[in-house]
Coordinates of C-alpha atoms and ligand atoms in Angstrom, one line a residue:
M1 CA 7.5 181.6 -110.4
K2 CA 7.7 184.9 -112.0
Q3 CA 5.8 185.6 -115.3
I4 CA 8.3 186.3 -118.0
A5 CA 7.3 188.5 -121.0
R6 CA 7.2 186.5 -124.2
I7 CA 6.1 187.1 -127.8
E8 CA 4.7 183.9 -129.2
F9 CA 5.9 182.9 -132.7
A10 CA 7.4 179.5 -132.2
H11 CA 5.5 176.5 -133.5
L12 CA 4.9 174.8 -130.1
P13 CA 4.6 172.2 -128.9
T14 CA 7.1 170.6 -131.2
P15 CA 6.4 167.0 -132.0
V16 CA 7.9 164.1 -130.2
E17 CA 8.3 161.0 -132.4
R18 CA 9.7 157.5 -132.1
L19 CA 12.7 156.4 -134.1
P20 CA 11.8 152.7 -134.4
R21 CA 14.0 151.9 -137.5
L22 CA 17.0 153.6 -136.0
S23 CA 16.5 152.0 -132.6
E24 CA 16.3 148.6 -134.3
Y25 CA 19.4 149.3 -136.5
L26 CA 21.4 150.2 -133.5
G27 CA 20.0 147.4 -131.4
G28 CA 20.1 149.7 -128.3
P29 CA 17.6 151.6 -126.2
E30 CA 14.3 152.9 -127.4
L31 CA 14.9 156.2 -129.2
L32 CA 12.7 159.2 -129.3
I33 CA 13.2 162.6 -130.9
K34 CA 12.0 166.0 -129.9
R35 CA 11.6 168.1 -133.1
D36 CA 12.9 171.6 -132.3
D37 CA 14.2 171.6 -135.8
Q38 CA 10.5 172.5 -136.5
T39 CA 10.1 175.6 -134.2
G40 CA 9.7 178.0 -137.1
L41 CA 11.9 180.9 -138.3
A42 CA 13.4 179.6 -141.5
T43 CA 13.4 175.9 -140.7
G44 CA 13.6 176.4 -136.9
G45 CA 16.1 175.4 -134.3
N46 CA 16.7 176.0 -130.6
K47 CA 17.2 179.8 -130.9
T48 CA 13.6 180.3 -131.8
R49 CA 12.4 179.5 -128.3
K50 CA 15.1 181.7 -126.8
L51 CA 14.1 184.6 -129.2
E52 CA 10.5 184.6 -128.0
Y53 CA 11.7 186.0 -124.6
L54 CA 14.6 188.0 -126.0
L55 CA 12.4 189.9 -128.5
A56 CA 9.8 190.6 -125.7
E57 CA 12.6 192.1 -123.6
A58 CA 13.9 194.1 -126.6
Q59 CA 10.4 195.5 -127.3
N60 CA 9.9 196.4 -123.6
L61 CA 13.1 198.3 -123.7
G62 CA 11.9 200.3 -126.7
A63 CA 14.6 198.8 -129.0
D64 CA 14.3 199.1 -132.7
T65 CA 17.4 197.3 -133.9
L66 CA 18.6 193.7 -133.0
V67 CA 22.4 193.3 -133.0
T68 CA 24.1 189.9 -132.5
T69 CA 27.1 187.8 -133.5
G70 CA 28.1 184.4 -134.5
A71 CA 30.0 182.3 -137.0
V72 CA 29.5 182.7 -140.8
Q73 CA 27.1 179.7 -140.8
S74 CA 25.5 180.7 -137.5
N75 CA 22.0 179.3 -136.9
H76 CA 21.6 181.8 -134.1
C77 CA 22.1 184.7 -136.5
R78 CA 19.8 183.4 -139.1
Q79 CA 17.0 182.9 -136.6
T80 CA 17.6 186.3 -135.1
A81 CA 17.4 187.9 -138.5
A82 CA 14.1 186.0 -139.2
A83 CA 12.7 187.0 -135.8
A84 CA 13.7 190.7 -136.4
A85 CA 11.9 190.7 -139.7
R86 CA 8.9 189.1 -138.1
G87 CA 8.9 191.5 -135.1
G88 CA 9.5 194.7 -137.3
F89 CA 13.1 195.3 -136.0
D90 CA 16.2 196.2 -138.0
C91 CA 19.0 193.5 -137.6
I92 CA 22.7 193.8 -137.7
L93 CA 24.8 190.7 -137.7
V94 CA 28.5 190.7 -136.8
L95 CA 29.8 187.6 -138.4
A96 CA 33.3 186.3 -137.4
G97 CA 35.2 184.5 -140.1
E98 CA 36.3 184.6 -143.8
R99 CA 33.7 186.2 -146.0
P100 CA 32.9 183.3 -148.5
D101 CA 32.9 183.8 -152.3
M102 CA 29.6 181.9 -152.5
V103 CA 26.7 183.0 -150.4
S104 CA 24.8 179.8 -149.2
G105 CA 23.1 178.2 -146.3
N106 CA 22.4 180.4 -143.2
L107 CA 24.3 183.3 -144.8
L108 CA 22.0 183.3 -147.8
L109 CA 19.0 183.4 -145.5
D110 CA 20.5 186.3 -143.4
Q111 CA 20.7 188.3 -146.6
L112 CA 17.2 187.3 -147.6
Y113 CA 15.8 188.5 -144.3
G114 CA 17.4 191.9 -144.9
A115 CA 20.0 191.8 -142.1
E116 CA 22.9 194.1 -142.4
I117 CA 26.2 192.2 -142.1
V118 CA 29.4 193.4 -140.6
W119 CA 32.5 191.2 -141.1
T120 CA 35.0 190.6 -138.3
T121 CA 37.6 188.1 -137.1
R122 CA 37.1 185.7 -134.2
E123 CA 39.7 187.7 -132.2
A124 CA 38.1 191.1 -132.9
R125 CA 34.6 190.0 -132.5
D126 CA 33.6 191.4 -129.1
E127 CA 35.3 194.7 -129.9
T128 CA 33.5 195.0 -133.3
L129 CA 30.2 194.2 -131.6
Q130 CA 30.6 196.9 -129.0
Q131 CA 31.6 199.3 -131.8
V132 CA 28.5 198.4 -133.9
V133 CA 26.2 198.9 -130.8
A134 CA 27.8 202.3 -130.1
E135 CA 27.5 203.4 -133.8
T136 CA 23.9 202.3 -133.9
S137 CA 23.1 204.4 -130.8
A138 CA 25.1 207.4 -132.2
A139 CA 22.9 207.2 -135.3
G140 CA 19.9 207.7 -133.1
L141 CA 18.6 204.1 -133.1
S142 CA 17.9 201.9 -130.1
P143 CA 20.0 198.7 -130.3
Y144 CA 19.3 195.6 -128.3
L145 CA 22.2 193.3 -128.0
V146 CA 21.1 189.7 -128.4
P147 CA 23.8 187.6 -126.5
Y148 CA 26.0 185.1 -128.2
G149 CA 23.8 182.0 -128.9
G150 CA 20.9 183.7 -127.2
S151 CA 22.3 182.4 -124.0
N152 CA 21.6 184.7 -121.1
A153 CA 19.0 184.1 -118.4
T154 CA 16.3 185.7 -120.6
G155 CA 17.0 183.4 -123.6
A156 CA 17.9 180.3 -121.6
C157 CA 14.7 180.3 -119.5
S158 CA 12.9 179.2 -122.6
Y159 CA 14.4 175.7 -122.3
A160 CA 13.1 175.4 -118.7
F161 CA 9.6 175.9 -120.2
A162 CA 10.6 173.5 -123.0
I163 CA 11.0 170.7 -120.4
Q164 CA 7.6 171.6 -119.0
E165 CA 6.2 171.3 -122.5
L166 CA 7.9 167.8 -122.9
L167 CA 6.3 166.6 -119.6
M168 CA 2.9 168.0 -120.5
Q169 CA 3.2 165.9 -123.7
G170 CA 3.3 162.8 -121.4
V171 CA 6.8 161.8 -122.6
Q172 CA 8.8 159.5 -120.3
A173 CA 12.5 159.4 -121.0
D174 CA 15.4 158.3 -119.0
W175 CA 17.8 160.4 -120.9
I176 CA 17.7 163.7 -122.9
V177 CA 20.7 163.9 -125.3
F178 CA 21.5 167.0 -127.4
A179 CA 24.2 169.4 -128.7
S180 CA 25.5 171.8 -126.2
S181 CA 27.7 174.9 -127.1
S182 CA 27.1 178.3 -125.6
G183 CA 25.2 176.4 -122.9
G184 CA 21.8 178.2 -122.7
T185 CA 19.8 175.2 -123.9
Q186 CA 21.3 172.9 -121.3
A187 CA 21.1 175.5 -118.5
G188 CA 17.4 176.0 -119.2
M189 CA 16.8 172.3 -119.4
V190 CA 18.6 171.7 -116.1
V191 CA 16.5 174.3 -114.3
G192 CA 13.3 173.0 -116.0
A193 CA 14.2 169.4 -115.0
H194 CA 14.4 170.6 -111.4
L195 CA 11.3 172.8 -111.3
F196 CA 9.0 170.5 -113.3
E197 CA 10.4 167.2 -111.8
F198 CA 11.9 165.5 -114.8
S199 CA 13.2 162.2 -113.4
G200 CA 15.7 161.5 -116.2
Q201 CA 19.2 162.7 -117.0
V202 CA 20.0 165.7 -119.1
L203 CA 23.2 165.0 -121.1
G204 CA 24.8 167.6 -123.3
I205 CA 27.3 166.6 -126.0
S206 CA 29.8 169.3 -126.2
I207 CA 30.4 170.7 -129.6
D208 CA 33.4 172.9 -129.0
E209 CA 34.5 173.1 -125.4
Q210 CA 36.2 171.0 -122.8
A211 CA 33.8 169.4 -120.3
E212 CA 34.9 171.4 -117.2
V213 CA 34.7 174.8 -118.9
L214 CA 31.3 174.0 -120.3
Q215 CA 29.9 172.6 -117.1
E216 CA 31.0 175.7 -115.1
R217 CA 29.5 178.0 -117.7
I218 CA 26.2 176.0 -117.6
A219 CA 26.1 175.9 -113.9
G220 CA 26.4 179.7 -113.7
L221 CA 23.8 180.2 -116.4
A222 CA 21.4 177.8 -114.7
S223 CA 21.7 179.6 -111.4
A224 CA 21.0 182.9 -113.3
V225 CA 18.0 181.4 -115.0
A226 CA 16.6 180.2 -111.6
D227 CA 17.1 183.7 -110.2
F228 CA 15.5 185.3 -113.2
L229 CA 12.5 183.0 -112.6
G230 CA 12.4 184.0 -109.0
E231 CA 13.4 180.5 -107.7
D232 CA 15.9 180.1 -105.0
L233 CA 18.2 177.5 -106.6
T234 CA 21.9 177.4 -107.3
F235 CA 23.8 174.9 -109.4
S236 CA 27.4 173.7 -109.4
S237 CA 29.5 172.0 -112.1
Q238 CA 28.7 168.5 -110.5
D239 CA 25.0 169.1 -111.4
I240 CA 25.8 169.4 -115.0
R241 CA 26.3 166.3 -117.2
V242 CA 28.5 167.0 -120.3
N243 CA 30.4 164.6 -122.6
A244 CA 33.2 166.2 -124.4
D245 CA 34.5 163.1 -126.1
Y246 CA 33.4 164.1 -129.6
L247 CA 35.1 167.5 -130.2
G248 CA 37.1 165.9 -133.1
G249 CA 39.1 168.4 -135.1
G250 CA 37.1 171.3 -133.6
Y251 CA 34.2 173.5 -134.4
G252 CA 32.6 172.8 -137.7
V253 CA 35.2 170.2 -138.7
V254 CA 33.2 167.4 -140.1
S255 CA 34.4 163.8 -139.7
E256 CA 33.0 160.4 -140.6
M257 CA 31.2 160.3 -137.3
E258 CA 29.0 163.2 -138.2
R259 CA 28.5 162.0 -141.8
E260 CA 27.4 158.6 -140.6
A261 CA 25.0 160.1 -138.1
I262 CA 23.5 162.3 -140.7
R263 CA 23.2 159.3 -143.1
L264 CA 21.6 157.0 -140.5
F265 CA 19.0 159.6 -139.5
A266 CA 18.2 160.4 -143.1
R267 CA 18.0 156.8 -144.4
N268 CA 16.3 155.1 -141.4
E269 CA 13.9 157.9 -140.4
G270 CA 13.8 160.5 -143.1
I271 CA 15.1 163.1 -140.6
L272 CA 17.7 165.7 -141.5
L273 CA 20.6 166.6 -139.1
D274 CA 23.1 169.4 -139.6
P275 CA 26.9 168.9 -139.9
V276 CA 28.0 171.1 -137.0
Y277 CA 25.7 170.5 -134.1
T278 CA 23.1 167.8 -134.4
G279 CA 25.3 165.6 -136.6
R280 CA 28.0 165.7 -133.9
A281 CA 25.6 165.2 -131.0
A282 CA 23.8 162.3 -132.7
G283 CA 27.2 160.8 -133.7
G284 CA 28.2 161.0 -130.0
M285 CA 24.9 159.4 -128.9
I286 CA 25.2 156.6 -131.5
D287 CA 28.8 155.9 -130.2
L288 CA 27.5 155.8 -126.6
I289 CA 24.8 153.4 -127.6
R290 CA 27.4 151.1 -129.3
K291 CA 29.4 151.2 -126.2
G292 CA 26.5 150.2 -124.0
Y293 CA 26.4 153.4 -122.1
F294 CA 22.6 153.3 -121.9
S295 CA 20.9 150.1 -120.8
S296 CA 18.6 148.4 -123.4
D297 CA 15.4 148.9 -121.3
E298 CA 16.0 152.7 -121.1
T299 CA 14.4 155.3 -123.4
V300 CA 16.7 158.0 -124.9
L301 CA 15.3 161.2 -126.3
F302 CA 17.4 163.0 -128.8
W303 CA 16.5 166.7 -128.7
H304 CA 16.9 168.0 -132.2
T305 CA 18.2 171.6 -131.9
G306 CA 17.9 172.4 -135.7
G307 CA 20.7 173.8 -137.9
I308 CA 19.3 172.4 -141.2
P309 CA 20.4 175.3 -143.5
A310 CA 24.1 174.5 -142.8
L311 CA 23.5 171.3 -144.6
F312 CA 23.1 173.4 -147.8
A313 CA 26.1 175.6 -147.1
E314 CA 28.9 175.5 -149.7
K315 CA 31.4 175.0 -146.8
Y316 CA 29.8 171.6 -146.0
R317 CA 29.2 170.6 -149.5
G318 CA 31.2 167.3 -149.0
V319 CA 28.7 166.2 -146.4
V320 CA 25.8 165.9 -148.9
S321 CA 27.6 165.3 -152.2
G322 CA 28.6 161.9 -153.5
E323 CA 31.4 161.8 -150.9
L324 CA 28.9 160.8 -148.3
Ligands
LIG401 C1 23.1 177.0 -131.1 C2 22.9 175.6 -131.4 C3 23.2 174.6 -130.5 C4 23.7 174.9 -129.1 O1 22.8 175.5 -128.2 P1 23.4 176.3 -127.0 O2 22.2 176.8 -126.3 O3 24.3 177.4 -127.6 O4 24.2 175.4 -126.2 C5 22.8 173.3 -130.8 N1 22.3 173.0 -132.0 C6 22.1 173.9 -133.0 C7 21.6 173.5 -134.3 C8 22.4 175.3 -132.7 O5 22.2 176.2 -133.7

């Protein structure tokens, strides 16, 4: 396997904990949690692992400015802004959506980290991004484009190594369940499961995409990760396990399912979930437990991917107010 350049700033290995009270409450399989909400960079999340490799690449290319894009409450943008501050880069974030009256949650942290923010619409996002990169170069700077969600082979390879980390912690699990969106996390995990011989199943709960679309994207990305690592492996859609039954009203539309999951993790285990990603993934996992999808002698590991600042965003106020 190739050596991949990395700048170490994540808090690793992240802890693996038991969730005995939640397991008992649900009366299902044994539940574990992998705490990637504790990776560092303003409360952490899955983008921190990806950014260790992306920043090393940016540095090796002589870049001085990180440019990336995401939604208004993007965790990826917040972690990129924090990584930029830590690594001595400038940071420009192209945020797609309505500029809110009240600055809160991830957006507040983006500003605190000194990122420059360029507003755009979802439709014009890619065009605005290219324009910002061109303008940054024209101004004599060296931009490095961090891909959407940190999900190219460079970023996603971090989750192959995260599987190695989990196995080195001596954890046995029959299932790994987590939120899957741009697909980098799952692509890396699938490659890692193969290379480091994880015997369980890797099940992504889709946040905002139909199963076939996401499976195809992840298979392509997983093949790219394997190639990047110098491994002769290709993946097809059938190798990728995705459940897209929990898309609800769409991206960031919080329903009682997410609210219940957030409440159950908080009140049984003292653990915070976010309304957009981990709340939806945990809600899906809880529903699958109730339907008997996992057998009761199995162990299910919920891989927490972060997102906590969104819990404090004005947009999701209803989730944590008395309405809960
Ligand atoms: C980005 C993100 C995800 C999705 O990860 P992908 O690699 O894009 O699939 C899941 N959870 C949280 C909290 C995220 O910020």
